[in-house]
Short mmCIF file of C-alpha atoms and ligand atoms in Angstrom, two decimals:
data_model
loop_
_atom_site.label_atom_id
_atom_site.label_comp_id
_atom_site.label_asym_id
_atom_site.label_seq_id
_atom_site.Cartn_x
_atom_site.Cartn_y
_atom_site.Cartn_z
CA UNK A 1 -8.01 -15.38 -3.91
CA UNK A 2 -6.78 -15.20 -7.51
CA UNK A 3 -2.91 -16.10 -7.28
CA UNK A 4 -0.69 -14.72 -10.75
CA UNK A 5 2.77 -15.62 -10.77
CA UNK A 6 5.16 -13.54 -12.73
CA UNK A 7 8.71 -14.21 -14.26
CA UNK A 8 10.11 -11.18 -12.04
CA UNK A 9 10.01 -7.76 -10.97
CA UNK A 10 9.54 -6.22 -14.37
CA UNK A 11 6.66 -8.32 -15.51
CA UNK A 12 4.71 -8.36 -12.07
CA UNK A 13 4.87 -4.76 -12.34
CA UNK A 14 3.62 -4.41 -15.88
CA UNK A 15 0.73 -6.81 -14.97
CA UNK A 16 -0.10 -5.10 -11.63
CA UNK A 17 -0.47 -1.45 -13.64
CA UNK A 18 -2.97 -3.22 -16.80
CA UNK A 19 -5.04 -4.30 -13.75
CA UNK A 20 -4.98 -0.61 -12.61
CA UNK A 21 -5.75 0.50 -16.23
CA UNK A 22 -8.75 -1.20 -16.66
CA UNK A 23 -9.93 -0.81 -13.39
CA UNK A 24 -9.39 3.17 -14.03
CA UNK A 25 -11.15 2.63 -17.87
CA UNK A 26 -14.06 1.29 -15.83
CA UNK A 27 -14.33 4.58 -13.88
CA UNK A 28 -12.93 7.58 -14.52
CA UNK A 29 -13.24 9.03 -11.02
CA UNK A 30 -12.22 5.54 -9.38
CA UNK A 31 -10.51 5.90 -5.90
CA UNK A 32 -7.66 4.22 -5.22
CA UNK A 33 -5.95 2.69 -2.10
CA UNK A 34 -2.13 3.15 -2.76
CA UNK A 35 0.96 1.82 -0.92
CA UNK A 36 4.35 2.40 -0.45
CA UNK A 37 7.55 0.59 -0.47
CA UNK A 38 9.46 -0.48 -2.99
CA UNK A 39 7.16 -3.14 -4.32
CA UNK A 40 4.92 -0.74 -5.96
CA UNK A 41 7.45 1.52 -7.33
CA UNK A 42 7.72 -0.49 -11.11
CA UNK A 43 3.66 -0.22 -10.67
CA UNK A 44 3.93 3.31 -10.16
CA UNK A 45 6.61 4.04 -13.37
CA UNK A 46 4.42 1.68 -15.21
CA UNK A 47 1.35 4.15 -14.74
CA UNK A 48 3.71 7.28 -15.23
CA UNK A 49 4.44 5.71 -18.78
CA UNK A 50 0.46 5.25 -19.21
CA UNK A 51 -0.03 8.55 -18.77
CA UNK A 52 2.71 10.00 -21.17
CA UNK A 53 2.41 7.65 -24.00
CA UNK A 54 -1.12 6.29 -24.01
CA UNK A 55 -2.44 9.63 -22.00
CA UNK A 56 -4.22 7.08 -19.11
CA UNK A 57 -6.30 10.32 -17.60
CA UNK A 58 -6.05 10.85 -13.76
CA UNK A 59 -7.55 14.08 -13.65
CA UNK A 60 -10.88 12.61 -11.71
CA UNK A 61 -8.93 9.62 -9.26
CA UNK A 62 -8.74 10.35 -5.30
CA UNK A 63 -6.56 7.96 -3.68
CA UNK A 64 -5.84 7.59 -0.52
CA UNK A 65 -2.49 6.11 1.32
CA UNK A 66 -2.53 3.32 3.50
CA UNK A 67 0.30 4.64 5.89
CA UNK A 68 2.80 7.33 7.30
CA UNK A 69 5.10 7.09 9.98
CA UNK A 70 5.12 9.56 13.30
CA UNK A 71 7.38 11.70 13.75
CA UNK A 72 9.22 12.75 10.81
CA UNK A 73 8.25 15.53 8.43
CA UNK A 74 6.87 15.24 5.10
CA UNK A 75 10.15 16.56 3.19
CA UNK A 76 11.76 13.95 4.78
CA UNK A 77 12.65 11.75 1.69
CA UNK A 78 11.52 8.67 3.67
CA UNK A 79 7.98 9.85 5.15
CA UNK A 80 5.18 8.33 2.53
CA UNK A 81 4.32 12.01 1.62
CA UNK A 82 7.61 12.67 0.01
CA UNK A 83 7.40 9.28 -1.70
CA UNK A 84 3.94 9.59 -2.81
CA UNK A 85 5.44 13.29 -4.47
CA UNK A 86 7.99 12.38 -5.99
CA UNK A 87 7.44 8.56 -7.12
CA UNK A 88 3.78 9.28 -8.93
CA UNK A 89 2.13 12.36 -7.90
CA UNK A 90 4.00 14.89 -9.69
CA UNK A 91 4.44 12.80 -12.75
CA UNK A 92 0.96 12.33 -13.77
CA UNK A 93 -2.59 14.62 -14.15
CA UNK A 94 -3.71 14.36 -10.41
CA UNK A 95 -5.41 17.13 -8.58
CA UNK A 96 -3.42 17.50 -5.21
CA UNK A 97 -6.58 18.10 -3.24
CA UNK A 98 -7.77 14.62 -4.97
CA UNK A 99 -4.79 13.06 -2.84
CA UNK A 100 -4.79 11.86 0.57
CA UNK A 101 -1.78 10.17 3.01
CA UNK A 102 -2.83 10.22 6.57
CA UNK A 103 -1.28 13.55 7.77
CA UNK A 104 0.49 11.74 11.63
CA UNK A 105 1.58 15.37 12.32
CA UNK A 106 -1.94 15.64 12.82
CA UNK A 107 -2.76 17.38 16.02
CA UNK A 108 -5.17 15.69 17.68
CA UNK A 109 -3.79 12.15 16.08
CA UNK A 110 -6.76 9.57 17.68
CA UNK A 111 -9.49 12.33 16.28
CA UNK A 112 -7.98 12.41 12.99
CA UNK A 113 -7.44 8.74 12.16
CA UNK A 114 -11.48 8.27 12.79
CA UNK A 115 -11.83 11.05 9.98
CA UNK A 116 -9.59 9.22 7.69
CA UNK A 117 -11.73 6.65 8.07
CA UNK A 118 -14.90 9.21 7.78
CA UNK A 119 -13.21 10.61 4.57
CA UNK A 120 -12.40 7.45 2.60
CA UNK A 121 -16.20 6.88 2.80
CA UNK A 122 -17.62 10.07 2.04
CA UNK A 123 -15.63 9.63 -0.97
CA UNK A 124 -17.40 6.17 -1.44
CA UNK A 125 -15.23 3.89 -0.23
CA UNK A 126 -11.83 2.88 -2.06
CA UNK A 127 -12.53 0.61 -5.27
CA UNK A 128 -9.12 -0.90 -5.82
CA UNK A 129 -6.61 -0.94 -3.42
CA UNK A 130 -3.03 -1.88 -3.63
CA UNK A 131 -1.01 -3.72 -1.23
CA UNK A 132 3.10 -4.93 -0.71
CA UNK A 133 3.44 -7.08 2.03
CA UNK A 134 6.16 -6.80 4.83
CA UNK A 135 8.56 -10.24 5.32
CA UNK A 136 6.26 -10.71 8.81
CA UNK A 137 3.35 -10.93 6.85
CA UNK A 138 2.22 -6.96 7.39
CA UNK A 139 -0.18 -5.13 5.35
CA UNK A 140 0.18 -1.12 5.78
CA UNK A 141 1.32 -1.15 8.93
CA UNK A 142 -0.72 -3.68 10.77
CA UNK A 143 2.10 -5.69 12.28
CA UNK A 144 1.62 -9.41 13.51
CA UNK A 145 0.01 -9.46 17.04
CA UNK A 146 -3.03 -10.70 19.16
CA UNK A 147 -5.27 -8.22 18.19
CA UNK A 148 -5.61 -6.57 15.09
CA UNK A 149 -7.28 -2.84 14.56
CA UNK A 150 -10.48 -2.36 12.55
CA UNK A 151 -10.06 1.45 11.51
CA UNK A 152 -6.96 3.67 11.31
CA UNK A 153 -5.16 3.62 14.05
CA UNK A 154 -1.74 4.69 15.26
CA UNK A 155 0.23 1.74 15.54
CA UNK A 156 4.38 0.90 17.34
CA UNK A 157 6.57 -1.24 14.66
CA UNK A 158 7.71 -4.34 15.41
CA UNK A 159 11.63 -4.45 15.56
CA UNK A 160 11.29 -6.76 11.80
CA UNK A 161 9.76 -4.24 10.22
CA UNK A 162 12.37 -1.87 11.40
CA UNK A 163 14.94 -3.66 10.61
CA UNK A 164 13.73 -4.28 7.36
CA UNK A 165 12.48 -0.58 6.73
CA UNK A 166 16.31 0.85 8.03
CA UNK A 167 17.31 -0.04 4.34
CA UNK A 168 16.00 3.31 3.72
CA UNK A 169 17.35 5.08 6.40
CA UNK A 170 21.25 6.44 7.55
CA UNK A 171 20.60 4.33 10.50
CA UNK A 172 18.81 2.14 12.07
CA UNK A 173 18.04 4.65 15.43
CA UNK A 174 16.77 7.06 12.54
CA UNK A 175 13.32 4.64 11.56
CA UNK A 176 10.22 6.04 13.69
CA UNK A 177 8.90 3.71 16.05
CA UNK A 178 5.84 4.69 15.61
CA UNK A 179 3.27 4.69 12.31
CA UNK A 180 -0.65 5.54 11.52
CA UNK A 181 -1.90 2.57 9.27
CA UNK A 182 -5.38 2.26 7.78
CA UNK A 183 -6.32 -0.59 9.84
CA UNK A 184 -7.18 -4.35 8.42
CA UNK A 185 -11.43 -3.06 8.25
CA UNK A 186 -10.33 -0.12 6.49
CA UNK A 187 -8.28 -1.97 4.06
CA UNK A 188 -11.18 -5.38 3.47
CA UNK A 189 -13.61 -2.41 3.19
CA UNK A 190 -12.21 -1.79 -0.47
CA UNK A 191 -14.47 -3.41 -3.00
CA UNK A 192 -11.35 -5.07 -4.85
CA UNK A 193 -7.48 -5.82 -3.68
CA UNK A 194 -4.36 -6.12 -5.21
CA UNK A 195 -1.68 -7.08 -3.47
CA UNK A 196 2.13 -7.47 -5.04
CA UNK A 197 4.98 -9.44 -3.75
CA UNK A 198 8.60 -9.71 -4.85
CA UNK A 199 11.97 -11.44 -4.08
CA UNK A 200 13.10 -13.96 -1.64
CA UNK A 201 12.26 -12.46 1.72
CA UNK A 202 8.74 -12.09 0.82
CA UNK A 203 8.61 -16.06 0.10
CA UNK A 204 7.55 -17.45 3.58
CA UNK A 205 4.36 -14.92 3.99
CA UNK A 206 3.17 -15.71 0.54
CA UNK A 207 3.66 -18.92 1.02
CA UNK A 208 1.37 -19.15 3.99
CA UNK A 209 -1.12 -16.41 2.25
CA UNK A 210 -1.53 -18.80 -0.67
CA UNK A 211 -1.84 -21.76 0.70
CA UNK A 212 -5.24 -20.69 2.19
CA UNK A 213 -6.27 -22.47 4.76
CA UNK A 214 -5.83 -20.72 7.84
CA UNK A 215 -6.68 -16.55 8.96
CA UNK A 216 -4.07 -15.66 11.89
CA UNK A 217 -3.44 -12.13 13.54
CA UNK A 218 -0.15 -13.42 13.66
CA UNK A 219 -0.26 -12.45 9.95
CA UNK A 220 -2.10 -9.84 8.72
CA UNK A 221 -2.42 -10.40 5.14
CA UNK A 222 -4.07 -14.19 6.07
CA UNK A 223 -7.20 -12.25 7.00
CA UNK A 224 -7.63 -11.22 3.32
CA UNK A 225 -8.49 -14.38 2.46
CA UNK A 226 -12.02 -13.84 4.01
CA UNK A 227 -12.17 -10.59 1.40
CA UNK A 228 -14.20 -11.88 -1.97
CA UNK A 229 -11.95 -9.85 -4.57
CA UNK A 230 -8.20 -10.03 -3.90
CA UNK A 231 -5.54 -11.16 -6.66
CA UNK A 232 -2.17 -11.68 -5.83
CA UNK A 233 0.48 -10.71 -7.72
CA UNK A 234 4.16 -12.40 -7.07
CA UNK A 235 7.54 -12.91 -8.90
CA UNK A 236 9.06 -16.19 -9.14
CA UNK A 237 11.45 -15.64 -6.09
CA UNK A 238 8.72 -14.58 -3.87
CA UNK A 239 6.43 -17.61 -5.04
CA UNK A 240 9.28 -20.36 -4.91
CA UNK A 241 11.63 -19.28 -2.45
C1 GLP B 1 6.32 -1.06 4.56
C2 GLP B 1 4.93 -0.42 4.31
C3 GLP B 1 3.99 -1.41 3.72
C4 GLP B 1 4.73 -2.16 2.64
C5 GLP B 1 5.74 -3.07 3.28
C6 GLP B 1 6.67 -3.77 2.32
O1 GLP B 1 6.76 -0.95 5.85
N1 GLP B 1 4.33 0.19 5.43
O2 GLP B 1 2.83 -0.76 3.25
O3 GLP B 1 3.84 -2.94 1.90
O4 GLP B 1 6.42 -2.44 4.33
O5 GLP B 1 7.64 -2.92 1.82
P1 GLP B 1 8.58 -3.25 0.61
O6 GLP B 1 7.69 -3.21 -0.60
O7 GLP B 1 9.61 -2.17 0.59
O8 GLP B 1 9.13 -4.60 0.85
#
């Protein structure tokens, strides 16, 4: 695991979008694994100013979304759709039918997450994938437990991630209980990772992550150490503390 540590926000986000750049130079119709959050917003604007002033080309990308939450609908400023919109999607050369967030208003939910699964590889498997991390040491939605899920799966929240999620939210009733996640195979299926981490709260996962010795249930994001391409990308606060 390759471990960069930048001054803050600004310059993590920067370095996490040249990574993306040349990854996309490499191959023009590349798919990408995105996340949501605010971690990867700066990435996001970063590639948004790619595209205007340098004219980075997304016209062949797919990407696929790691997560949505059940039970709220998609113009709902805080489901991952609406994010996804509004924080890249519009903004840069990307054919809509090129872009994929697991749809949980799916009817039959369990059927649907297996063809998530199905679709992501008929498309030939994600090449880069992008990952925040939650403050329990969460990656998509996979929250901290016994067992883990291989494939997409719908998944409860633990009451830390809602907590730290009802930022977004009126209140804290308002967060869905409830999420579909690609699930940890899905994500250590993708042939390289990049995973971002800022601020304080972030500070005791990372530190655990990068120290490296140990794979845990108990927190997801350990079990990428076993994955041969993953960089990590943190800010000063989230690497010190
Ligand atoms: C959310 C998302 C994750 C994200 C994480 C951290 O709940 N499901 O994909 O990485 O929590 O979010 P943030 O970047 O806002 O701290």
């Amino acid at each position: 695991m390759k471990v960069i540590v930048e001054k803050d926000y600004a310059a993590l986000s920067k370095k996490a979008a040249e990574i993306v750049k040349e990854e996309m130079l490499k191959k023009k119709d590349i798919v990408l694994g995105l996340a949501t959050g605010s971690t990867p917003l700066g990435l996001y604007q970063e590639l948004i100013r790619m595209h205007k002033d340098e004219g980075l080309d997304f016209s062949e990308v797919t990407t696929f979304n790691l997560d949505e939450y059940i039970g709220i609908d998609y113009d709902n400023p805080n489901s991952y759709h609406y994010y996804m919109k509004n924080n890249l999607f519009k903004h840069i050369n990307i054919d809509a039918n090129n872009t994929f967030v697991p749809d949980a208003n799916a009817k039959d939910l369990e059927d649907y997450c297996k063809e998530y699964d199905r679709l992501i590889e008929e498309k030939g498997g994600i090449d880069l994938q992008i990952l925040g991390i939650g403050v329990n040491g969460h990656i998509g939605f996979n929250e901290p437990d016994e067992e883990l899920n291989v494939g997409t799966s719908i998944v409860n929240l633990t009451e830390s991630t809602i907590q730290a999620n009802s930022r977004f939210f009126d209140s804290i009733d308002q967060v869905p209980k409830k999420a579909v996640t690609m699930g940890i195979g899905s994500i250590m299926k993708a042939k390289k990772i990049l995973l971002l981490a800022s601020g304080k709260s972030k500070h005791e996962a990372i530190k655990k992550l990068i120290k490296g010795d140990k794979v845990t249930t108990q927190l997801p994001a350990s079990l990428l150490l076993l994955h041969p391409d993953v960089t990590v990308i943190v800010d000063e606060e989230a690497y010190r503390g």
